[in-house]
mmCIF file of C-alpha atoms in Angstrom:
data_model
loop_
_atom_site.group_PDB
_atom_site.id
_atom_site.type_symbol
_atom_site.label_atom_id
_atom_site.label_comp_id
_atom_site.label_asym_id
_atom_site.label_seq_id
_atom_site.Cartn_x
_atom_site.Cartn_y
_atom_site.Cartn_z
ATOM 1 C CA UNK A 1 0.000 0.000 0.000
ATOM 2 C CA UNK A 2 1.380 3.467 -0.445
ATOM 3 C CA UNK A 3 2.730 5.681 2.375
ATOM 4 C CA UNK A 4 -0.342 8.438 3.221
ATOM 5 C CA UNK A 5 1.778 11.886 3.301
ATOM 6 C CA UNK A 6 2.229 12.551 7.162
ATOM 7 C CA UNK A 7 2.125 8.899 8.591
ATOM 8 C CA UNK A 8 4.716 7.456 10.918
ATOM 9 C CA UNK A 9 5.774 3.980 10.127
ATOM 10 C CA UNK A 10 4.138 2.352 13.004
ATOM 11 C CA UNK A 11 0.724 4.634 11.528
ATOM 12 C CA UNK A 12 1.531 3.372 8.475
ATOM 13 C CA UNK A 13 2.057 -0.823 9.861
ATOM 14 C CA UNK A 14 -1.183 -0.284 11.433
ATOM 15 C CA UNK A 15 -2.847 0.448 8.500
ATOM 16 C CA UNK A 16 -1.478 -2.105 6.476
ATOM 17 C CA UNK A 17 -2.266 -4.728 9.036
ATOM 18 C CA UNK A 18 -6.377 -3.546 9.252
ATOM 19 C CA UNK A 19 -6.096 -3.438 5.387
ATOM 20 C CA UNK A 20 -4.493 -7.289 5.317
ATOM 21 C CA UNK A 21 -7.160 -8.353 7.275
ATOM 22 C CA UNK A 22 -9.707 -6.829 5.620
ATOM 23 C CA UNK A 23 -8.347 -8.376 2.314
ATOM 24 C CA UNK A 24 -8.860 -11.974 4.622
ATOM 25 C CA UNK A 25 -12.447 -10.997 5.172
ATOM 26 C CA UNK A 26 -13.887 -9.822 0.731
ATOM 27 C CA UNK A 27 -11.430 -12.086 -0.400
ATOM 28 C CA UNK A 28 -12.833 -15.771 0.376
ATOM 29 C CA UNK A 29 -11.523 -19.145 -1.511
ATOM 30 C CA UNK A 30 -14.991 -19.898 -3.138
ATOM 31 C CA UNK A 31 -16.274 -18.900 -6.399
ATOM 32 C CA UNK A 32 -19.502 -17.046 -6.545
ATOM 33 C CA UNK A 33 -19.480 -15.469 -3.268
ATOM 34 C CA UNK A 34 -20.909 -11.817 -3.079
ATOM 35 C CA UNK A 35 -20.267 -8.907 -0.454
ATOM 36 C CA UNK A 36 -20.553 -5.898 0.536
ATOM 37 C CA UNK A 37 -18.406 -3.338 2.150
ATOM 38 C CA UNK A 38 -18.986 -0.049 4.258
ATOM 39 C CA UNK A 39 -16.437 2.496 5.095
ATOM 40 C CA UNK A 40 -18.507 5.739 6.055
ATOM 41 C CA UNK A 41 -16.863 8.387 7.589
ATOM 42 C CA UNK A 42 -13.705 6.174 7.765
ATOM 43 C CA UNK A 43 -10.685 9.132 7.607
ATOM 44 C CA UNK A 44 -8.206 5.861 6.910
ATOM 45 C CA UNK A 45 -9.515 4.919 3.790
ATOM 46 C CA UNK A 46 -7.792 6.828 0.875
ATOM 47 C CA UNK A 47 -7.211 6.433 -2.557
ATOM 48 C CA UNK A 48 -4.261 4.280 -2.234
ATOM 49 C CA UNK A 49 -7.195 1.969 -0.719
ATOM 50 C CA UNK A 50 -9.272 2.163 -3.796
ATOM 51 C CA UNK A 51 -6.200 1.229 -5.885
ATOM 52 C CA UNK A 52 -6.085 -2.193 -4.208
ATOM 53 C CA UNK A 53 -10.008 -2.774 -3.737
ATOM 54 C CA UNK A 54 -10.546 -2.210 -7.209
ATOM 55 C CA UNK A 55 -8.883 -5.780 -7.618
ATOM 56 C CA UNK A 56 -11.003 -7.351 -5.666
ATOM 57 C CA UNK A 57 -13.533 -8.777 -8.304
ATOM 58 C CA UNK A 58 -15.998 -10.956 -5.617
ATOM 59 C CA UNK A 59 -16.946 -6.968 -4.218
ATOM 60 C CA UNK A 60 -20.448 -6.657 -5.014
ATOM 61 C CA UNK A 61 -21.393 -3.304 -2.833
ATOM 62 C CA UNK A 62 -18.892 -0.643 -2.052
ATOM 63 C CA UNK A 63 -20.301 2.127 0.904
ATOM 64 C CA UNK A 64 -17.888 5.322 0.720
ATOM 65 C CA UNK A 65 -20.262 7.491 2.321
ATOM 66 C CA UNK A 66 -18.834 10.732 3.628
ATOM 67 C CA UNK A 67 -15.158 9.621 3.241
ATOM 68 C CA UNK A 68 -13.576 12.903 3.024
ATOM 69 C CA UNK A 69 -10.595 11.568 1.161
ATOM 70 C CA UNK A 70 -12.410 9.802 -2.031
ATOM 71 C CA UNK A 71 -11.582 12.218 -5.224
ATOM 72 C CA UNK A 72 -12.658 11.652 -8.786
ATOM 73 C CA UNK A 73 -9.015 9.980 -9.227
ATOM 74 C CA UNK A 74 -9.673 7.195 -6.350
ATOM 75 C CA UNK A 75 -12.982 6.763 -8.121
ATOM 76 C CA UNK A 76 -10.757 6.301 -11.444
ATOM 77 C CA UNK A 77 -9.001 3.642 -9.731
ATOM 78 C CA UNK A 78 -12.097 1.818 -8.345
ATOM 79 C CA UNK A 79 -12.716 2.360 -12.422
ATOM 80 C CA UNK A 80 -9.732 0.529 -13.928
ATOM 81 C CA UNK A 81 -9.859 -2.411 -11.591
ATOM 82 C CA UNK A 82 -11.672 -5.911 -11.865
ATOM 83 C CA UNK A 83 -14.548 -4.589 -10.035
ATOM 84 C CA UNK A 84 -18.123 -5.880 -10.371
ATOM 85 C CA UNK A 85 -20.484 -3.838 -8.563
ATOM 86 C CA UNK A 86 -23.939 -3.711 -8.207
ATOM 87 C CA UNK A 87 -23.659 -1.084 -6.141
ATOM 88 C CA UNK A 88 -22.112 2.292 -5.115
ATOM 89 C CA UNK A 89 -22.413 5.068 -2.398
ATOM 90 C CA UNK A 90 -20.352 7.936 -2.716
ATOM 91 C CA UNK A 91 -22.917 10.679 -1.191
ATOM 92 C CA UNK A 92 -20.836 13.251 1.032
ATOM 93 C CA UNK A 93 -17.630 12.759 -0.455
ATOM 94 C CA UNK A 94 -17.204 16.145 -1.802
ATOM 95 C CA UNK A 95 -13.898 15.721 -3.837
ATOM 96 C CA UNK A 96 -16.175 13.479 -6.015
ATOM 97 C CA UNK A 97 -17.320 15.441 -9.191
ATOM 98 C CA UNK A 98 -18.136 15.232 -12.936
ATOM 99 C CA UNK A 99 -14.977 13.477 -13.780
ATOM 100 C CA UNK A 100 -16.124 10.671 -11.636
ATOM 101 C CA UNK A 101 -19.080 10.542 -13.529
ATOM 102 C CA UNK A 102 -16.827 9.618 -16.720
ATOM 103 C CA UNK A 103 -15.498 6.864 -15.320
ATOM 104 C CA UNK A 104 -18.053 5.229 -13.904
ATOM 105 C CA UNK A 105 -19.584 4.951 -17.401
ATOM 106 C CA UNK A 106 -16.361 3.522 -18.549
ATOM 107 C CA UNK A 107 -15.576 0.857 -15.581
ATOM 108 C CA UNK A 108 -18.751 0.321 -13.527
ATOM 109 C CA UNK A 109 -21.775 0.553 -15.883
ATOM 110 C CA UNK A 110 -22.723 -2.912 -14.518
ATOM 111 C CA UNK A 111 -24.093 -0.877 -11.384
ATOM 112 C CA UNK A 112 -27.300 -1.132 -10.309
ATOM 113 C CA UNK A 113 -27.456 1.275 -7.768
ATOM 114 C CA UNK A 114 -25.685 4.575 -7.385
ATOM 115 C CA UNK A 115 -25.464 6.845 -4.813
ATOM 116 C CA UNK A 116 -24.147 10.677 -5.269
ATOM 117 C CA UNK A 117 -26.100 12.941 -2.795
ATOM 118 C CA UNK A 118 -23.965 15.826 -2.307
ATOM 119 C CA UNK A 119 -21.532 15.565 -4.563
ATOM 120 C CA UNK A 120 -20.575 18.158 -6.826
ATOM 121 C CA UNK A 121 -21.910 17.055 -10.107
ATOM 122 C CA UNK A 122 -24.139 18.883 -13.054
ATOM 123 C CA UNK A 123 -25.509 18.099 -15.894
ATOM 124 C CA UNK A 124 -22.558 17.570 -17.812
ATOM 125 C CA UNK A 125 -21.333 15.020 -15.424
ATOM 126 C CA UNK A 126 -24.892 13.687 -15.859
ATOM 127 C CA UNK A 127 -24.781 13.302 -19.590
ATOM 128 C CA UNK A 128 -21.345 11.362 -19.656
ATOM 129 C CA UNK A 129 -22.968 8.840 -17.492
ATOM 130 C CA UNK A 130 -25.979 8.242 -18.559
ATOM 131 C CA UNK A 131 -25.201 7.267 -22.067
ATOM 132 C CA UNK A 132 -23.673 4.013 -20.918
ATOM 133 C CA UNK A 133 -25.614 3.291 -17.695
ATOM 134 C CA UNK A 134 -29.117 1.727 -18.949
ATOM 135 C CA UNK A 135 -29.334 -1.391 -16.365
ATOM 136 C CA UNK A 136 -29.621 1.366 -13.325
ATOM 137 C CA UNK A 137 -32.424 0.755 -11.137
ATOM 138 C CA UNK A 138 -31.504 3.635 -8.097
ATOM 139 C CA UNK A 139 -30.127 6.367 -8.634
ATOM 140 C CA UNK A 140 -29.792 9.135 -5.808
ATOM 141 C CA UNK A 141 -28.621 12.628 -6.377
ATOM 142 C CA UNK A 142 -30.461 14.707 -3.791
ATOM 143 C CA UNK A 143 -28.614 17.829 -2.778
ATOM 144 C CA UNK A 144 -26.897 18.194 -5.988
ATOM 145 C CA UNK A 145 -27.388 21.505 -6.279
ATOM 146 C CA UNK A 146 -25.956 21.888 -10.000
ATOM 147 C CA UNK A 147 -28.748 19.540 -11.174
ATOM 148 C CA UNK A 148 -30.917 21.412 -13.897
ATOM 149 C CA UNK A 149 -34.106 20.105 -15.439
ATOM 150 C CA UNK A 150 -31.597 19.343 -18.222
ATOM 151 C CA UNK A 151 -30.222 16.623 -16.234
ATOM 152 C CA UNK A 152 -33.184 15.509 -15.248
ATOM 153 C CA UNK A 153 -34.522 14.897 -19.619
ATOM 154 C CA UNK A 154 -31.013 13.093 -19.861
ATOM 155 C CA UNK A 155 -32.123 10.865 -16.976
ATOM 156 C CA UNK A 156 -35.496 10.231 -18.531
ATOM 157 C CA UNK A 157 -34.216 9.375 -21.800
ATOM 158 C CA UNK A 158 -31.414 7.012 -21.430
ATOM 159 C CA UNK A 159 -32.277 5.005 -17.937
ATOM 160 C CA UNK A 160 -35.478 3.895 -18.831
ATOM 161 C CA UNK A 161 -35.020 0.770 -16.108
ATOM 162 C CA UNK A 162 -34.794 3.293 -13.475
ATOM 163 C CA UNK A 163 -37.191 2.584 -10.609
ATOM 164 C CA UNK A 164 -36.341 4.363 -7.811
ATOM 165 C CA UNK A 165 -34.362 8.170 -8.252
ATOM 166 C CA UNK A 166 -33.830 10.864 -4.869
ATOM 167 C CA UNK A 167 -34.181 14.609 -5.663
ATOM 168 C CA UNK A 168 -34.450 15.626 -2.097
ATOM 169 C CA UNK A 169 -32.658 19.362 -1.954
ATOM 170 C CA UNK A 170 -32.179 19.460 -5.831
ATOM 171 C CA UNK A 171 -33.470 23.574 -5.865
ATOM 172 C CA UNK A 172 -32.926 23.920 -9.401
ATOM 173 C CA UNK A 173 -35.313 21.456 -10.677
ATOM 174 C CA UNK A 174 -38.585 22.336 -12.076
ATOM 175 C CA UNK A 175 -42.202 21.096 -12.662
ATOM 176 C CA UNK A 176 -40.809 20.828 -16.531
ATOM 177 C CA UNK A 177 -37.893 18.226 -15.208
ATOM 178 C CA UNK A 178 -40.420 16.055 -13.012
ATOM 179 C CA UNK A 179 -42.798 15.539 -15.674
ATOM 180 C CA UNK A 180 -40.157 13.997 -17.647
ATOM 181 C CA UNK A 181 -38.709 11.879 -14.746
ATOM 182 C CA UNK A 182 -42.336 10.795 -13.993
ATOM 183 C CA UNK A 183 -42.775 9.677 -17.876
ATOM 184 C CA UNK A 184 -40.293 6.896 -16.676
ATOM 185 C CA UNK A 185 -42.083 3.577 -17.049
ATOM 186 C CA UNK A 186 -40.431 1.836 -14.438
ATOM 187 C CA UNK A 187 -40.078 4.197 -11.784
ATOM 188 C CA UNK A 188 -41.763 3.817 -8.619
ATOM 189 C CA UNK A 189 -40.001 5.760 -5.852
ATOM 190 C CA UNK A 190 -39.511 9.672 -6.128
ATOM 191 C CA UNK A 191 -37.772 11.442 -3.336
ATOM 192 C CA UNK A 192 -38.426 15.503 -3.669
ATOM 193 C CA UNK A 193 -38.190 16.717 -0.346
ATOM 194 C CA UNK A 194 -37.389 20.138 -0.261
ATOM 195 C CA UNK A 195 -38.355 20.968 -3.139
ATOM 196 C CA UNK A 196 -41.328 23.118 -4.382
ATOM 197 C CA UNK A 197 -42.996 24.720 -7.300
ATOM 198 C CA UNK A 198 -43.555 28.268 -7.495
ATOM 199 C CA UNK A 199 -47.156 29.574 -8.119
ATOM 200 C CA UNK A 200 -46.655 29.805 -11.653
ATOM 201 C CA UNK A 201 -45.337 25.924 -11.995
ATOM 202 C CA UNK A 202 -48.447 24.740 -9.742
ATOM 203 C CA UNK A 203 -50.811 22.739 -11.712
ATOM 204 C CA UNK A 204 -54.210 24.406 -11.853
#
Protein backbone atom coordinates (compact mmCIF):
# COMPACT_ATOMS: atom_id res chain seq x y z
CA UNK A 1 0.00 0.00 0.00
CA UNK A 2 1.38 3.47 -0.44
CA UNK A 3 2.73 5.68 2.37
CA UNK A 4 -0.34 8.44 3.22
CA UNK A 5 1.78 11.89 3.30
CA UNK A 6 2.23 12.55 7.16
CA UNK A 7 2.12 8.90 8.59
CA UNK A 8 4.72 7.46 10.92
CA UNK A 9 5.77 3.98 10.13
CA UNK A 10 4.14 2.35 13.00
CA UNK A 11 0.72 4.63 11.53
CA UNK A 12 1.53 3.37 8.47
CA UNK A 13 2.06 -0.82 9.86
CA UNK A 14 -1.18 -0.28 11.43
CA UNK A 15 -2.85 0.45 8.50
CA UNK A 16 -1.48 -2.10 6.48
CA UNK A 17 -2.27 -4.73 9.04
CA UNK A 18 -6.38 -3.55 9.25
CA UNK A 19 -6.10 -3.44 5.39
CA UNK A 20 -4.49 -7.29 5.32
CA UNK A 21 -7.16 -8.35 7.27
CA UNK A 22 -9.71 -6.83 5.62
CA UNK A 23 -8.35 -8.38 2.31
CA UNK A 24 -8.86 -11.97 4.62
CA UNK A 25 -12.45 -11.00 5.17
CA UNK A 26 -13.89 -9.82 0.73
CA UNK A 27 -11.43 -12.09 -0.40
CA UNK A 28 -12.83 -15.77 0.38
CA UNK A 29 -11.52 -19.14 -1.51
CA UNK A 30 -14.99 -19.90 -3.14
CA UNK A 31 -16.27 -18.90 -6.40
CA UNK A 32 -19.50 -17.05 -6.55
CA UNK A 33 -19.48 -15.47 -3.27
CA UNK A 34 -20.91 -11.82 -3.08
CA UNK A 35 -20.27 -8.91 -0.45
CA UNK A 36 -20.55 -5.90 0.54
CA UNK A 37 -18.41 -3.34 2.15
CA UNK A 38 -18.99 -0.05 4.26
CA UNK A 39 -16.44 2.50 5.10
CA UNK A 40 -18.51 5.74 6.05
CA UNK A 41 -16.86 8.39 7.59
CA UNK A 42 -13.71 6.17 7.77
CA UNK A 43 -10.69 9.13 7.61
CA UNK A 44 -8.21 5.86 6.91
CA UNK A 45 -9.52 4.92 3.79
CA UNK A 46 -7.79 6.83 0.87
CA UNK A 47 -7.21 6.43 -2.56
CA UNK A 48 -4.26 4.28 -2.23
CA UNK A 49 -7.20 1.97 -0.72
CA UNK A 50 -9.27 2.16 -3.80
CA UNK A 51 -6.20 1.23 -5.89
CA UNK A 52 -6.09 -2.19 -4.21
CA UNK A 53 -10.01 -2.77 -3.74
CA UNK A 54 -10.55 -2.21 -7.21
CA UNK A 55 -8.88 -5.78 -7.62
CA UNK A 56 -11.00 -7.35 -5.67
CA UNK A 57 -13.53 -8.78 -8.30
CA UNK A 58 -16.00 -10.96 -5.62
CA UNK A 59 -16.95 -6.97 -4.22
CA UNK A 60 -20.45 -6.66 -5.01
CA UNK A 61 -21.39 -3.30 -2.83
CA UNK A 62 -18.89 -0.64 -2.05
CA UNK A 63 -20.30 2.13 0.90
CA UNK A 64 -17.89 5.32 0.72
CA UNK A 65 -20.26 7.49 2.32
CA UNK A 66 -18.83 10.73 3.63
CA UNK A 67 -15.16 9.62 3.24
CA UNK A 68 -13.58 12.90 3.02
CA UNK A 69 -10.60 11.57 1.16
CA UNK A 70 -12.41 9.80 -2.03
CA UNK A 71 -11.58 12.22 -5.22
CA UNK A 72 -12.66 11.65 -8.79
CA UNK A 73 -9.02 9.98 -9.23
CA UNK A 74 -9.67 7.20 -6.35
CA UNK A 75 -12.98 6.76 -8.12
CA UNK A 76 -10.76 6.30 -11.44
CA UNK A 77 -9.00 3.64 -9.73
CA UNK A 78 -12.10 1.82 -8.34
CA UNK A 79 -12.72 2.36 -12.42
CA UNK A 80 -9.73 0.53 -13.93
CA UNK A 81 -9.86 -2.41 -11.59
CA UNK A 82 -11.67 -5.91 -11.86
CA UNK A 83 -14.55 -4.59 -10.03
CA UNK A 84 -18.12 -5.88 -10.37
CA UNK A 85 -20.48 -3.84 -8.56
CA UNK A 86 -23.94 -3.71 -8.21
CA UNK A 87 -23.66 -1.08 -6.14
CA UNK A 88 -22.11 2.29 -5.11
CA UNK A 89 -22.41 5.07 -2.40
CA UNK A 90 -20.35 7.94 -2.72
CA UNK A 91 -22.92 10.68 -1.19
CA UNK A 92 -20.84 13.25 1.03
CA UNK A 93 -17.63 12.76 -0.45
CA UNK A 94 -17.20 16.15 -1.80
CA UNK A 95 -13.90 15.72 -3.84
CA UNK A 96 -16.17 13.48 -6.01
CA UNK A 97 -17.32 15.44 -9.19
CA UNK A 98 -18.14 15.23 -12.94
CA UNK A 99 -14.98 13.48 -13.78
CA UNK A 100 -16.12 10.67 -11.64
CA UNK A 101 -19.08 10.54 -13.53
CA UNK A 102 -16.83 9.62 -16.72
CA UNK A 103 -15.50 6.86 -15.32
CA UNK A 104 -18.05 5.23 -13.90
CA UNK A 105 -19.58 4.95 -17.40
CA UNK A 106 -16.36 3.52 -18.55
CA UNK A 107 -15.58 0.86 -15.58
CA UNK A 108 -18.75 0.32 -13.53
CA UNK A 109 -21.78 0.55 -15.88
CA UNK A 110 -22.72 -2.91 -14.52
CA UNK A 111 -24.09 -0.88 -11.38
CA UNK A 112 -27.30 -1.13 -10.31
CA UNK A 113 -27.46 1.28 -7.77
CA UNK A 114 -25.69 4.58 -7.38
CA UNK A 115 -25.46 6.84 -4.81
CA UNK A 116 -24.15 10.68 -5.27
CA UNK A 117 -26.10 12.94 -2.80
CA UNK A 118 -23.96 15.83 -2.31
CA UNK A 119 -21.53 15.57 -4.56
CA UNK A 120 -20.58 18.16 -6.83
CA UNK A 121 -21.91 17.05 -10.11
CA UNK A 122 -24.14 18.88 -13.05
CA UNK A 123 -25.51 18.10 -15.89
CA UNK A 124 -22.56 17.57 -17.81
CA UNK A 125 -21.33 15.02 -15.42
CA UNK A 126 -24.89 13.69 -15.86
CA UNK A 127 -24.78 13.30 -19.59
CA UNK A 128 -21.35 11.36 -19.66
CA UNK A 129 -22.97 8.84 -17.49
CA UNK A 130 -25.98 8.24 -18.56
CA UNK A 131 -25.20 7.27 -22.07
CA UNK A 132 -23.67 4.01 -20.92
CA UNK A 133 -25.61 3.29 -17.69
CA UNK A 134 -29.12 1.73 -18.95
CA UNK A 135 -29.33 -1.39 -16.36
CA UNK A 136 -29.62 1.37 -13.32
CA UNK A 137 -32.42 0.76 -11.14
CA UNK A 138 -31.50 3.64 -8.10
CA UNK A 139 -30.13 6.37 -8.63
CA UNK A 140 -29.79 9.13 -5.81
CA UNK A 141 -28.62 12.63 -6.38
CA UNK A 142 -30.46 14.71 -3.79
CA UNK A 143 -28.61 17.83 -2.78
CA UNK A 144 -26.90 18.19 -5.99
CA UNK A 145 -27.39 21.50 -6.28
CA UNK A 146 -25.96 21.89 -10.00
CA UNK A 147 -28.75 19.54 -11.17
CA UNK A 148 -30.92 21.41 -13.90
CA UNK A 149 -34.11 20.10 -15.44
CA UNK A 150 -31.60 19.34 -18.22
CA UNK A 151 -30.22 16.62 -16.23
CA UNK A 152 -33.18 15.51 -15.25
CA UNK A 153 -34.52 14.90 -19.62
CA UNK A 154 -31.01 13.09 -19.86
CA UNK A 155 -32.12 10.86 -16.98
CA UNK A 156 -35.50 10.23 -18.53
CA UNK A 157 -34.22 9.37 -21.80
CA UNK A 158 -31.41 7.01 -21.43
CA UNK A 159 -32.28 5.00 -17.94
CA UNK A 160 -35.48 3.89 -18.83
CA UNK A 161 -35.02 0.77 -16.11
CA UNK A 162 -34.79 3.29 -13.48
CA UNK A 163 -37.19 2.58 -10.61
CA UNK A 164 -36.34 4.36 -7.81
CA UNK A 165 -34.36 8.17 -8.25
CA UNK A 166 -33.83 10.86 -4.87
CA UNK A 167 -34.18 14.61 -5.66
CA UNK A 168 -34.45 15.63 -2.10
CA UNK A 169 -32.66 19.36 -1.95
CA UNK A 170 -32.18 19.46 -5.83
CA UNK A 171 -33.47 23.57 -5.86
CA UNK A 172 -32.93 23.92 -9.40
CA UNK A 173 -35.31 21.46 -10.68
CA UNK A 174 -38.58 22.34 -12.08
CA UNK A 175 -42.20 21.10 -12.66
CA UNK A 176 -40.81 20.83 -16.53
CA UNK A 177 -37.89 18.23 -15.21
CA UNK A 178 -40.42 16.05 -13.01
CA UNK A 179 -42.80 15.54 -15.67
CA UNK A 180 -40.16 14.00 -17.65
CA UNK A 181 -38.71 11.88 -14.75
CA UNK A 182 -42.34 10.79 -13.99
CA UNK A 183 -42.77 9.68 -17.88
CA UNK A 184 -40.29 6.90 -16.68
CA UNK A 185 -42.08 3.58 -17.05
CA UNK A 186 -40.43 1.84 -14.44
CA UNK A 187 -40.08 4.20 -11.78
CA UNK A 188 -41.76 3.82 -8.62
CA UNK A 189 -40.00 5.76 -5.85
CA UNK A 190 -39.51 9.67 -6.13
CA UNK A 191 -37.77 11.44 -3.34
CA UNK A 192 -38.43 15.50 -3.67
CA UNK A 193 -38.19 16.72 -0.35
CA UNK A 194 -37.39 20.14 -0.26
CA UNK A 195 -38.36 20.97 -3.14
CA UNK A 196 -41.33 23.12 -4.38
CA UNK A 197 -43.00 24.72 -7.30
CA UNK A 198 -43.56 28.27 -7.50
CA UNK A 199 -47.16 29.57 -8.12
CA UNK A 200 -46.65 29.81 -11.65
CA UNK A 201 -45.34 25.92 -12.00
CA UNK A 202 -48.45 24.74 -9.74
CA UNK A 203 -50.81 22.74 -11.71
CA UNK A 204 -54.21 24.41 -11.85
Amino acid sequence: MASRPGASPSQESQLWGWFKQLCEVICPSRAGWETSVKFCEDERWGEAGLLHLSHMSSLRSLNLRSCDNISDTGIMHLAMGSLRLSGLDVSFCDKVGDQSLAYIAQGLDGLRSLSLCSCHISDEGINRMVRQMHGLRTLNIGQCVRITDKGLELIAEHLSQLTGIDLYGCTRITKRGLERITQLPCLKVLNLGLWEMTESEKVR
